[in-house]
Coordinates of C-alpha atoms in Angstrom, one line a residue:
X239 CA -12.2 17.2 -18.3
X240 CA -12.0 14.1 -19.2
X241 CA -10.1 10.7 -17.1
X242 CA -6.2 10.3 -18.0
X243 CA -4.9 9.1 -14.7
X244 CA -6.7 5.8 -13.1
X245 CA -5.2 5.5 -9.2
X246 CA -5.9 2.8 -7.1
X247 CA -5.1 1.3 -4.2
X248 CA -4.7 -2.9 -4.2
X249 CA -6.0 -4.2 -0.8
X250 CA -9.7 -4.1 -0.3
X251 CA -9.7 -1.8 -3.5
X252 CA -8.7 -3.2 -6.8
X253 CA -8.6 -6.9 -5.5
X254 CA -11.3 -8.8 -4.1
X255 CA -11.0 -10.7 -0.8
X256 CA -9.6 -13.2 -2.6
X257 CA -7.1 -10.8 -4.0
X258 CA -7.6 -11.1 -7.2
X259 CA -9.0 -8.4 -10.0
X260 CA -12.4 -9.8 -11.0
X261 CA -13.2 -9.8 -15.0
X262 CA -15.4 -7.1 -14.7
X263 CA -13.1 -4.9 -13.6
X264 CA -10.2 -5.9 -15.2
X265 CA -12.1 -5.7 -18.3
X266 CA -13.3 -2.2 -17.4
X267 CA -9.2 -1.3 -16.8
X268 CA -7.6 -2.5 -19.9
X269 CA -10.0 -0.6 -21.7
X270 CA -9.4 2.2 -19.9
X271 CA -5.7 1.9 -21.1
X272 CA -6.9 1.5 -24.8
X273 CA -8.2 4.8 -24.6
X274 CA -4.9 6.6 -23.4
X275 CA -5.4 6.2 -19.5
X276 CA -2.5 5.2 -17.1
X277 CA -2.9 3.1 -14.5
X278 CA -1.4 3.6 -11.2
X279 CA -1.1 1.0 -8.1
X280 CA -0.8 2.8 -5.3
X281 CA -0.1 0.7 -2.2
X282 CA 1.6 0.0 0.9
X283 CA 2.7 -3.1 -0.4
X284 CA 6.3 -3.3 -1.4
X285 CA 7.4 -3.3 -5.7
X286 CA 7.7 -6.7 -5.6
X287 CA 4.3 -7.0 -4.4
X288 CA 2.8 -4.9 -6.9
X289 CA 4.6 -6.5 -10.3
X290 CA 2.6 -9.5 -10.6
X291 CA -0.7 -7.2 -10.9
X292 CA 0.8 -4.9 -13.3
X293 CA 1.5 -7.4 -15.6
X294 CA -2.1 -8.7 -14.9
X295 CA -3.4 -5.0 -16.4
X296 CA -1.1 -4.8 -18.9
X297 CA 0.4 -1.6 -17.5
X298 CA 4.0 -2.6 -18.5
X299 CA 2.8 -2.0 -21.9
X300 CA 1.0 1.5 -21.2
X301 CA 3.8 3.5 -18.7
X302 CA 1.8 2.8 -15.7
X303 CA 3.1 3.7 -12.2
X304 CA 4.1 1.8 -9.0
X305 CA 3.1 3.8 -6.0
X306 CA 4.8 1.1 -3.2
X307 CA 5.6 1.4 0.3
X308 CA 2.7 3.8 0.8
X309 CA 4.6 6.6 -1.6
X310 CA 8.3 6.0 -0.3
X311 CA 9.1 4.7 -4.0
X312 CA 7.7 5.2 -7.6
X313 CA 8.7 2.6 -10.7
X314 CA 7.5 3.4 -14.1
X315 CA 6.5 -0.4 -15.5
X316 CA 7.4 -0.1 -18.4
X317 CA 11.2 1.2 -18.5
X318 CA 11.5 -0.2 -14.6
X319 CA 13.1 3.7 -14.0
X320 CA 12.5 4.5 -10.2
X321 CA 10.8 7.8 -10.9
X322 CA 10.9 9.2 -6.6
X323 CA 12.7 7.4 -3.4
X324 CA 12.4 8.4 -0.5
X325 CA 13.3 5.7 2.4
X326 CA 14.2 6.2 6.1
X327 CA 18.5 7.0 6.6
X328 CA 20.1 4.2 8.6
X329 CA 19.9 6.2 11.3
X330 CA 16.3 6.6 11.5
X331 CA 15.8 3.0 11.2
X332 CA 17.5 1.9 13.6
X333 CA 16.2 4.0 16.3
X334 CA 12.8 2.7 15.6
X335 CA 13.7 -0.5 15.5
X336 CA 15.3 -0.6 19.0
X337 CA 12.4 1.3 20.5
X338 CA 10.1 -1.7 19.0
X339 CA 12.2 -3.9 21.4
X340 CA 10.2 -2.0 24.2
X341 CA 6.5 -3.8 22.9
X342 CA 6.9 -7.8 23.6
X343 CA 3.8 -8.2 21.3
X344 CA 4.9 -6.2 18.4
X345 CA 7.0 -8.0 15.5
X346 CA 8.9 -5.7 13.0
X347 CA 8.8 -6.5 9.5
X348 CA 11.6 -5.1 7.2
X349 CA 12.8 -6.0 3.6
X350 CA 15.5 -5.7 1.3
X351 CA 16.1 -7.3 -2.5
X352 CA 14.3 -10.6 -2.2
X353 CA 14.2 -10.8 1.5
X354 CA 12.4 -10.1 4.1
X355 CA 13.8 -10.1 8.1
X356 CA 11.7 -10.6 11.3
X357 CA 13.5 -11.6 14.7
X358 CA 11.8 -14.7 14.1
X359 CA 10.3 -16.8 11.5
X360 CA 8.1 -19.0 13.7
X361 CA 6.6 -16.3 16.1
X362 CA 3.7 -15.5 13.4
X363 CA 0.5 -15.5 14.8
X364 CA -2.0 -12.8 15.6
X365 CA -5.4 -12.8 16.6
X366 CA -7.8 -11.5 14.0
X367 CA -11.3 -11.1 14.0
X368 CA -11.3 -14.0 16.8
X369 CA -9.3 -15.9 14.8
X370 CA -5.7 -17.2 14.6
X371 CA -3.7 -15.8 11.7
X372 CA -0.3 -16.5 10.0
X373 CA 0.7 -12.4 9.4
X374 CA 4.5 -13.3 8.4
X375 CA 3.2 -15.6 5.9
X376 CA 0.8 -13.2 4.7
X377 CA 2.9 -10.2 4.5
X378 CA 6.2 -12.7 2.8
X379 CA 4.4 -14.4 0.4
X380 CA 2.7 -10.9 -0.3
X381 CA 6.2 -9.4 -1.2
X382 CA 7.2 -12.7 -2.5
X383 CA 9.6 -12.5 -0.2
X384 CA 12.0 -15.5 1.5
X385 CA 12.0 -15.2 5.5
X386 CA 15.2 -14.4 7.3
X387 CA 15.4 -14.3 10.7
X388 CA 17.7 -11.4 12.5
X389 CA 17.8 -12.0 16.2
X390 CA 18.9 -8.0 16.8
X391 CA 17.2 -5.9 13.3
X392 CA 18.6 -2.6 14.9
X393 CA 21.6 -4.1 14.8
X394 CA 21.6 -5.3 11.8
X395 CA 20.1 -3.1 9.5
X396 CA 23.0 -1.0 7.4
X397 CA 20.9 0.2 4.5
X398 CA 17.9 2.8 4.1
X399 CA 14.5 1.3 4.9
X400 CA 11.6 2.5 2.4
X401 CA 9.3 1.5 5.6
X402 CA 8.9 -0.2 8.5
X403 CA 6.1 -2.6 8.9
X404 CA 5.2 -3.4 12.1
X405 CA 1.9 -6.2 13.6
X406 CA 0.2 -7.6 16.0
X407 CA -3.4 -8.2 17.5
X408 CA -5.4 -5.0 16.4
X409 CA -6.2 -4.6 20.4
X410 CA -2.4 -4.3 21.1
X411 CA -1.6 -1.9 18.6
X412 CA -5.0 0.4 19.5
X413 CA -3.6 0.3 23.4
X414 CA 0.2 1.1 22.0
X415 CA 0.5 2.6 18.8
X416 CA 0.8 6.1 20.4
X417 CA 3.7 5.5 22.9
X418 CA 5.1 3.2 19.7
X419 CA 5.0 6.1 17.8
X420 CA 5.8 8.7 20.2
X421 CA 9.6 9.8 19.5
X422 CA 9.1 10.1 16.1
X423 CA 5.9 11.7 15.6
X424 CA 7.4 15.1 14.6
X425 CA 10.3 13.2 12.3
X426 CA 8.5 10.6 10.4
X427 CA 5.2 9.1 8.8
X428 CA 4.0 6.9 11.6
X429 CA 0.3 5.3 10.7
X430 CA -2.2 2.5 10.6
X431 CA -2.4 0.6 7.1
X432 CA -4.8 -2.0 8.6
X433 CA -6.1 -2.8 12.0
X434 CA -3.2 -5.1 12.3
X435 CA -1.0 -2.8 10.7
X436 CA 1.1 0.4 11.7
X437 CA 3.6 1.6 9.9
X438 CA 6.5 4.0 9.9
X439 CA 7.8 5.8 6.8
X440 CA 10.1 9.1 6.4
X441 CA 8.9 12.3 7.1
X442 CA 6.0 13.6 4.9
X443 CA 5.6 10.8 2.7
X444 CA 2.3 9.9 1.7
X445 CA 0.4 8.3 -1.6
X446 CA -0.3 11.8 -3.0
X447 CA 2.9 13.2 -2.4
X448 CA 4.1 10.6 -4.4
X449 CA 1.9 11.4 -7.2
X450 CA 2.5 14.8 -6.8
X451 CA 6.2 14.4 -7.3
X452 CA 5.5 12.5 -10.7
X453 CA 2.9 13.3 -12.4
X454 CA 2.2 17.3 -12.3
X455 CA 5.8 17.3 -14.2
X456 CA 4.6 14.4 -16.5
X457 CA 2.4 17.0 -17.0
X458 CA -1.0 15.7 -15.6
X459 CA -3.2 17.5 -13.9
X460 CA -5.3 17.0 -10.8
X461 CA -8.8 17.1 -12.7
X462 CA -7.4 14.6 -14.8
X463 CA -7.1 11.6 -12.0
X464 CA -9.4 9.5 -10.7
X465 CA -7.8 7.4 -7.0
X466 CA -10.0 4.7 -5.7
X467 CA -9.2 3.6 -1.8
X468 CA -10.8 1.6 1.0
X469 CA -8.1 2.8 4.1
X470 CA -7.0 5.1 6.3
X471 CA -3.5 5.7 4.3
X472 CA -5.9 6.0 0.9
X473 CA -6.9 9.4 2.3
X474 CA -4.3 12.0 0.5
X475 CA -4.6 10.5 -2.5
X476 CA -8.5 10.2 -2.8
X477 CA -8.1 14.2 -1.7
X478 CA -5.7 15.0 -4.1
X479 CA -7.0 13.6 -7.4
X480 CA -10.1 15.5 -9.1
X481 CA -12.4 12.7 -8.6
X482 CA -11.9 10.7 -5.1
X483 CA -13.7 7.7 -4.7
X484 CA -14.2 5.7 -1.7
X485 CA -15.2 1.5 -1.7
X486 CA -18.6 0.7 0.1
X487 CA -16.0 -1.4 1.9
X488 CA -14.3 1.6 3.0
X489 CA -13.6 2.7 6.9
X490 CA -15.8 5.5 7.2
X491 CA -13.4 8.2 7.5
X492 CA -12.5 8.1 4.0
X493 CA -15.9 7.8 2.9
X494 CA -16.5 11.0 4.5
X495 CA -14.3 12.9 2.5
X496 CA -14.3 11.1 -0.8
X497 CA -16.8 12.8 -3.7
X498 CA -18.7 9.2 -4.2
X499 CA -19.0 6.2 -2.7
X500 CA -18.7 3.5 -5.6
X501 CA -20.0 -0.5 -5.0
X502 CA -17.7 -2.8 -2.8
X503 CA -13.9 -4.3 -4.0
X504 CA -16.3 -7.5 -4.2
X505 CA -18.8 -5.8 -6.8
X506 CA -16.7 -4.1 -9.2
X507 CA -16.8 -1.3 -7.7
X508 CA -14.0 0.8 -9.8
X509 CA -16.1 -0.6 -12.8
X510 CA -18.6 1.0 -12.2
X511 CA -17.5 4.5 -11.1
X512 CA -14.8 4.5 -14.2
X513 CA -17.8 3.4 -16.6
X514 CA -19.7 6.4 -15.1
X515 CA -16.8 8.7 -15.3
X516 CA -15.2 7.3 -18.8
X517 CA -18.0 7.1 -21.2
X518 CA -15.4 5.8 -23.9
X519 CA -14.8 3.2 -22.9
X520 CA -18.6 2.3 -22.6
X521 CA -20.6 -0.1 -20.3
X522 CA -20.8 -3.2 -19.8
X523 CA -21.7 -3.5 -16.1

């Protein structure tokens, strides 16, 4: 059966680690879209995140999806029509936000509109790999997002919350994620998106439940999709779709339940598997 549906995380997947798409591959991908494909970014990153790269492919042109806040939301590109929602009640937010007051070293991320809030702007360094780095300005200028700075976020927040990003050093989050997570572990989506990373969604929300939602009544079907990942929250969706394809650059849990293994996000990697899979659209790796 032949490729309609192209999924693919950004991070570590689509981008290189300079995150951008390489030629190659974005060659590859608009290609893929000339022959009828869709593309779909499916990401933790928030929408505003995602809309700069979606131009980049062309995908306002061809219907393609926005899979952001690791599933909470879906956009269609091209009519800007939020397709799913799903966010945390106020309720739910809140509470986790006062029990992140319990972790000194833990620094909550939230957004809304153009903005995202932290308790504050200039407490923004982790330790990474042995070295210092700015996450805040990372993660804002990610989102393309302006910084505001909300002494008391559980107080503050009045409005759903499609996630709630929380950092620090990996080796903090390793020792705590589990008592972080602990009185919501049977009511949301708590997870790792990165070492530096974990994350708490609503209940059940995932990448391919997201897709699920949208595109089995768009009428697609599962042998139809391809989903490329490189992390732990790439999982459901490279086990969903009929082909699931993990990066060389992958953590190896998902490589050991993907069907291939393609080249690294450095060596155009989803080149080469969708010239493999896509004989169309030809080969010019």
């Amino acid at each position: 059966m032949s490729i309609k549906v192209i999924i693919m995380d950004v991070d570590g997947t689509l981008t290189n680690n300079q995150k951008i798409v390489t030629p190659k591959t974005k060659e590859a991908l608009l290609k893929a879209e000339e022959k009828g494909a869709i593309l779909i970014l499916a990401s933790g990153r928030p929408t505003s995140g995602l809309i700069d790269l979606a131009k980049e492919l062309k995908m306002d042109k061809h219907h393609g999806l926005l899979v952001a806040y690791n599933g909470s939301k879906v956009i269609d590109c091209e009519t800007k029509e939020v397709l799913f929602n799903q966010a945390l009640s106020i309720e739910e937010g809140k509470a986790v936000l006062e029990h992140m007051k319990k972790f000194d070293k833990v620094r909550p991320m939230i957004d809304r509109d153009e903005y995202m809030f932290v308790n504050n702007v200039y407490d923004n360094w982790i330790t990474w790999k042995g070295k210092p780095f700015d996450v805040i300005q990372y993660e804002s200028r990610g989102g393309k997002f302006k910084l505001c700075e909300i002494e008391d976020l559980a107080a503050f927040v009045d409005f759903p919350l499609n996630k709630i990003l929380t950092t620090s050093d990996p080796e903090y989050l390793q020792e705590h994620y589990q008592d972080m997570m602990e009185p919501f572990k049977d009511t949301l989506s708590c997870m790792f998106t990165g070492d530096f990373y974990f994350e708490f969604t609503a209940q059940g929300i995932d990448k391919a439940k997201a897709l699920d939602t949208v595109l089995i009544p768009m009428g697609y079907k599962k042998e139809e999709m391809i989903a490329f990942g490189d992390g732990h929250n790439d999982a459901s969706m490279v086990k969903y779709a009929g082909v699931g394809v993990a990066m060389e650059n992958a953590v190896q849990a998902l490589k050991d339940i993907a069907d291939e293994v393609t080249l690294s996000n450095e060596d155009d990697g989803i080149a080469r598997s969708l010239y493999k899979h896509m004989p169309e659209i030809g080969d010019s790796l």
